[in-house]
């Protein structure tokens, strides 16, 4: 009995004090590493190629802002940036537009199929994108042929890319919004019904404003995902006029390594990465609120 009692304080100390503190230290170390890495990339983008190799951890001897213009021109970032902005904006809007009503139905439905359907959406997040490459290519070619030969006479692969990006992003969006909407009280909808509002009006005028943190979470996370999408773009829309910024950055790497303009290479990385970092820092608190609201639901 005495040995059991003496072991309890040790176990309690490990579980209640040591493990939480060690976890906190590890997380803060990871945050510090990532912040240092972002700052290092920013400094490298303002150096000459010689300084990048000879003094990688020192401050720039002179600020080479022309690295950004050379990277922009070498990678043809103008068209790629336009493609990224349009794909990200339209794709994120469509994802939220489809996911929010679907999540509302699943969260409020009392039918037996609601829970299995939610599980199926969750299962959709577990499918690796690499396993879908061959079906994606087959569908892309078939859709292109069908639209050109039978419907419009033309087709743009960026439309196909948008369709696949939206379809593959819906499982995560529906799953997150379903959990968040389940955390909202039913009384608000009952009050709206007493005022004569139907299901559609209740959803638009009552549920959507209340679910804004969850919607913002899904919107921002999908904006980041669409902005950084690379594999699907390379498979579906590989043309020069169809490239997005991540694919253009890969081609910039092939150009800069032969011209040895490593400062321009880091400038291209900064052009791609920094806007999403700023967006995440701006909306970080709302993202956390939206992700944690439905954890226990």
Coordinates of C-alpha atoms in Angstrom, one line a residue:
X1 CA 0.0 0.0 0.0
X2 CA 2.8 2.4 0.9
X3 CA 4.6 1.8 -2.4
X4 CA 1.3 2.4 -4.3
X5 CA 0.7 5.7 -2.4
X6 CA 4.3 6.8 -3.0
X7 CA 4.0 6.2 -6.7
X8 CA 0.9 8.4 -7.1
X9 CA 2.7 11.7 -6.4
X10 CA 5.4 10.8 -9.0
X11 CA 2.7 9.8 -11.6
X12 CA 0.8 13.0 -10.8
X13 CA 3.9 15.1 -11.2
X14 CA 4.7 13.6 -14.6
X15 CA 1.2 13.8 -15.9
X16 CA 0.1 17.1 -14.4
X17 CA 3.4 19.1 -14.5
X18 CA 6.2 17.6 -16.5
X19 CA 4.3 16.6 -19.6
X20 CA 2.3 19.9 -20.0
X21 CA 5.5 22.0 -19.5
X22 CA 7.6 19.9 -21.8
X23 CA 4.8 20.1 -24.4
X24 CA 4.6 23.9 -24.0
X25 CA 8.4 24.2 -24.4
X26 CA 8.4 22.1 -27.5
X27 CA 5.6 24.1 -29.1
X28 CA 7.2 27.4 -28.3
X29 CA 10.5 26.1 -29.7
X30 CA 8.7 25.1 -32.9
X31 CA 7.1 28.5 -33.1
X32 CA 10.4 30.2 -32.6
X33 CA 12.0 28.0 -35.3
X34 CA 9.3 28.9 -37.8
X35 CA 9.5 32.6 -37.1
X36 CA 13.3 32.5 -37.4
X37 CA 13.0 30.7 -40.7
X38 CA 10.5 33.3 -42.1
X39 CA 12.8 36.1 -41.0
X40 CA 15.8 34.3 -42.6
X41 CA 14.0 33.9 -45.9
X42 CA 13.1 37.6 -45.8
X43 CA 16.8 38.6 -45.2
X44 CA 18.1 36.3 -47.9
X45 CA 15.7 37.9 -50.4
X46 CA 17.4 41.2 -49.9
X47 CA 21.0 40.0 -50.4
X48 CA 23.2 39.5 -53.4
X49 CA 23.9 35.9 -54.5
X50 CA 27.4 36.2 -53.1
X51 CA 26.1 37.2 -49.7
X52 CA 23.6 34.4 -49.7
X53 CA 26.4 31.8 -50.0
X54 CA 29.2 33.5 -48.1
X55 CA 27.2 35.1 -45.3
X56 CA 23.9 33.2 -45.0
X57 CA 23.3 34.2 -41.4
X58 CA 24.4 37.8 -41.4
X59 CA 22.5 41.0 -42.2
X60 CA 22.5 42.1 -45.8
X61 CA 25.4 44.4 -46.7
X62 CA 23.0 46.3 -48.9
X63 CA 19.3 46.0 -49.5
X64 CA 18.8 44.5 -53.0
X65 CA 15.2 45.3 -53.6
X66 CA 15.7 44.6 -57.3
X67 CA 15.7 40.9 -56.4
X68 CA 11.9 41.1 -56.3
X69 CA 11.5 42.7 -59.7
X70 CA 14.0 40.3 -61.3
X71 CA 12.1 37.3 -59.7
X72 CA 8.7 38.8 -60.9
X73 CA 9.9 39.1 -64.4
X74 CA 11.9 35.9 -64.7
X75 CA 9.0 33.7 -63.4
X76 CA 6.3 35.7 -65.3
X77 CA 4.6 36.2 -62.0
X78 CA 2.1 38.7 -63.4
X79 CA 0.0 36.1 -65.1
X80 CA 0.6 33.5 -62.4
X81 CA -0.5 36.0 -59.7
X82 CA -3.7 36.7 -61.5
X83 CA -4.4 33.0 -61.9
X84 CA -3.7 32.4 -58.2
X85 CA -5.9 35.3 -57.1
X86 CA -8.8 34.3 -59.3
X87 CA -8.6 30.6 -58.4
X88 CA -8.3 31.3 -54.7
X89 CA -11.1 33.9 -54.5
X90 CA -13.6 32.0 -56.7
X91 CA -12.7 28.6 -55.2
X92 CA -12.9 29.7 -51.6
X93 CA -16.3 31.4 -52.3
X94 CA -17.7 28.3 -53.9
X95 CA -16.4 26.0 -51.2
X96 CA -18.1 28.0 -48.4
X97 CA -21.2 28.5 -50.6
X98 CA -21.6 24.7 -51.0
X99 CA -20.3 23.6 -47.6
X100 CA -22.3 25.9 -45.3
X101 CA -25.8 24.8 -46.4
X102 CA -24.7 21.1 -46.5
X103 CA -23.2 21.4 -43.0
X104 CA -26.4 23.1 -41.8
X105 CA -28.6 20.3 -43.0
X106 CA -26.3 17.6 -41.5
X107 CA -26.1 19.5 -38.2
X108 CA -29.8 20.0 -37.8
X109 CA -31.1 16.9 -39.4
X110 CA -32.7 14.2 -37.1
X111 CA -32.6 11.5 -39.8
X112 CA -30.4 8.4 -39.3
X113 CA -28.4 9.1 -42.5
X114 CA -27.1 12.4 -41.1
X115 CA -24.4 10.9 -38.9
X116 CA -23.1 8.4 -41.5
X117 CA -23.0 11.2 -44.1
X118 CA -20.9 13.4 -41.7
X119 CA -18.5 10.4 -41.2
X120 CA -18.2 10.0 -45.0
X121 CA -17.2 13.6 -45.3
X122 CA -14.6 13.0 -42.7
X123 CA -13.4 9.9 -44.5
X124 CA -12.9 12.1 -47.6
X125 CA -10.1 14.0 -45.8
X126 CA -8.1 10.8 -45.5
X127 CA -7.7 10.1 -49.2
X128 CA -4.2 11.1 -50.4
X129 CA -4.3 13.4 -53.4
X130 CA -1.5 11.3 -55.1
X131 CA -3.9 8.3 -55.4
X132 CA -6.3 10.4 -57.4
X133 CA -3.9 11.7 -60.0
X134 CA -4.7 9.1 -62.7
X135 CA -8.6 9.5 -62.3
X136 CA -8.1 13.2 -62.3
X137 CA -6.2 13.1 -65.6
X138 CA -8.7 10.8 -67.2
X139 CA -11.6 13.1 -66.2
X140 CA -9.7 16.2 -67.3
X141 CA -9.1 14.8 -70.8
X142 CA -12.7 13.5 -71.1
X143 CA -14.2 16.7 -69.9
X144 CA -12.0 18.7 -72.3
X145 CA -13.0 16.6 -75.2
X146 CA -16.7 16.6 -74.4
X147 CA -16.9 20.4 -74.0
X148 CA -14.8 21.2 -77.1
X149 CA -16.6 18.6 -79.4
X150 CA -20.2 18.7 -78.1
X151 CA -20.9 21.8 -76.0
X152 CA -19.0 25.1 -76.2
X153 CA -16.3 24.4 -78.9
X154 CA -13.6 25.6 -76.4
X155 CA -12.5 24.8 -72.9
X156 CA -10.1 26.2 -70.4
X157 CA -8.2 23.7 -68.1
X158 CA -8.4 26.3 -65.3
X159 CA -12.1 25.7 -65.1
X160 CA -11.4 22.0 -64.6
X161 CA -8.8 22.9 -62.0
X162 CA -11.3 25.0 -60.1
X163 CA -13.9 22.1 -60.2
X164 CA -11.4 19.7 -58.7
X165 CA -10.1 22.1 -56.1
X166 CA -13.6 22.8 -54.9
X167 CA -14.6 19.1 -54.9
X168 CA -11.5 18.0 -53.0
X169 CA -11.8 20.8 -50.4
X170 CA -15.4 20.2 -49.5
X171 CA -15.0 17.3 -47.1
X172 CA -12.9 19.3 -44.7
X173 CA -15.1 22.4 -45.0
X174 CA -18.3 20.4 -44.4
X175 CA -16.8 18.5 -41.5
X176 CA -15.6 21.7 -39.7
X177 CA -18.8 23.6 -40.3
X178 CA -20.9 20.7 -39.2
X179 CA -19.2 20.6 -35.8
X180 CA -19.4 24.4 -35.4
X181 CA -23.1 24.6 -36.3
X182 CA -24.0 21.8 -33.9
X183 CA -22.6 24.1 -31.1
X184 CA -25.2 26.7 -31.9
X185 CA -28.4 26.6 -29.8
X186 CA -31.6 25.5 -31.5
X187 CA -33.6 28.3 -29.7
X188 CA -32.4 30.9 -32.2
X189 CA -34.1 29.0 -35.1
X190 CA -37.2 28.4 -33.0
X191 CA -37.5 32.1 -32.4
X192 CA -37.1 32.8 -36.1
X193 CA -39.8 30.3 -36.9
X194 CA -42.1 32.0 -34.5
X195 CA -41.5 35.2 -36.4
X196 CA -42.6 33.5 -39.6
X197 CA -39.1 32.7 -41.1
X198 CA -38.7 29.6 -43.1
X199 CA -35.7 27.3 -43.2
X200 CA -33.9 29.3 -45.9
X201 CA -34.5 32.7 -44.3
X202 CA -33.5 31.3 -40.9
X203 CA -30.2 30.0 -42.4
X204 CA -29.3 33.2 -44.2
X205 CA -30.4 35.8 -41.6
X206 CA -29.8 33.9 -38.3
X207 CA -27.4 31.0 -38.7
X208 CA -24.9 32.5 -41.1
X209 CA -24.2 35.6 -38.9
X210 CA -23.9 33.4 -35.8
X211 CA -21.6 31.0 -37.6
X212 CA -19.3 33.7 -38.9
X213 CA -16.3 32.5 -36.8
X214 CA -16.6 29.0 -38.2
X215 CA -17.1 30.3 -41.8
X216 CA -14.1 32.6 -41.5
X217 CA -12.0 29.6 -40.3
X218 CA -13.0 27.5 -43.3
X219 CA -12.6 30.5 -45.7
X220 CA -9.1 31.4 -44.5
X221 CA -7.8 27.8 -44.4
X222 CA -9.1 27.1 -47.9
X223 CA -7.7 30.4 -49.1
X224 CA -4.3 29.2 -47.8
X225 CA -4.7 25.7 -49.3
X226 CA -5.8 27.0 -52.7
X227 CA -3.0 29.6 -52.8
X228 CA -0.4 26.9 -52.1
X229 CA -1.9 24.3 -54.4
X230 CA 0.8 22.8 -56.7
X231 CA 0.3 19.2 -57.6
X232 CA -3.2 19.6 -59.1
X233 CA -2.1 22.7 -61.1
X234 CA 0.9 20.8 -62.6
X235 CA -1.4 17.9 -63.6
X236 CA -4.5 19.8 -64.8
X237 CA -3.2 23.2 -66.0
X238 CA 0.5 22.9 -66.9
X239 CA 0.5 25.6 -69.6
X240 CA 2.5 28.8 -69.2
X241 CA -0.7 30.9 -69.3
X242 CA -2.4 28.7 -66.7
X243 CA 0.3 28.5 -64.1
X244 CA -0.3 29.7 -60.5
X245 CA 2.4 31.2 -58.3
X246 CA 3.6 27.9 -56.7
X247 CA 4.2 26.3 -60.1
X248 CA 5.8 29.5 -61.4
X249 CA 8.1 29.4 -58.4
X250 CA 9.2 25.9 -59.4
X251 CA 10.1 27.2 -62.9
X252 CA 11.8 30.2 -61.3
X253 CA 14.0 27.7 -59.4
X254 CA 15.0 26.1 -62.7
X255 CA 15.9 29.5 -64.1
X256 CA 17.7 31.0 -61.1
X257 CA 19.9 28.0 -60.4
X258 CA 21.6 28.5 -63.8
X259 CA 21.9 32.3 -63.5
X260 CA 23.0 31.9 -59.8
X261 CA 20.5 34.7 -58.8
X262 CA 19.8 33.2 -55.4
X263 CA 18.6 36.4 -53.9
X264 CA 15.9 36.5 -56.6
X265 CA 15.0 32.9 -55.8
X266 CA 14.4 33.8 -52.1
X267 CA 12.5 36.9 -53.3
X268 CA 10.2 34.6 -55.3
X269 CA 9.6 32.5 -52.2
X270 CA 8.8 35.6 -50.2
X271 CA 6.3 36.7 -52.8
X272 CA 4.5 33.4 -52.5
X273 CA 4.7 32.8 -48.8
X274 CA 4.4 36.2 -47.1
X275 CA 0.9 37.1 -48.1
X276 CA -0.5 33.9 -46.5
X277 CA 1.5 34.5 -43.4
X278 CA 0.0 38.0 -43.0
X279 CA -3.4 36.7 -43.7
X280 CA -3.0 34.0 -41.0
X281 CA -1.7 36.4 -38.5
X282 CA -4.6 38.7 -39.1
X283 CA -7.2 36.0 -38.8
X284 CA -5.4 33.7 -36.4
X285 CA -7.7 34.3 -33.4
X286 CA -10.8 33.7 -35.4
X287 CA -9.4 30.5 -36.9
X288 CA -8.7 29.1 -33.5
X289 CA -12.2 30.1 -32.3
X290 CA -13.8 28.4 -35.2
X291 CA -11.8 25.2 -34.9
X292 CA -12.3 24.8 -31.2
X293 CA -16.0 25.7 -31.0
X294 CA -17.2 22.3 -32.2
X295 CA -14.5 20.0 -30.7
X296 CA -16.8 18.3 -28.3
X297 CA -19.9 18.2 -30.5

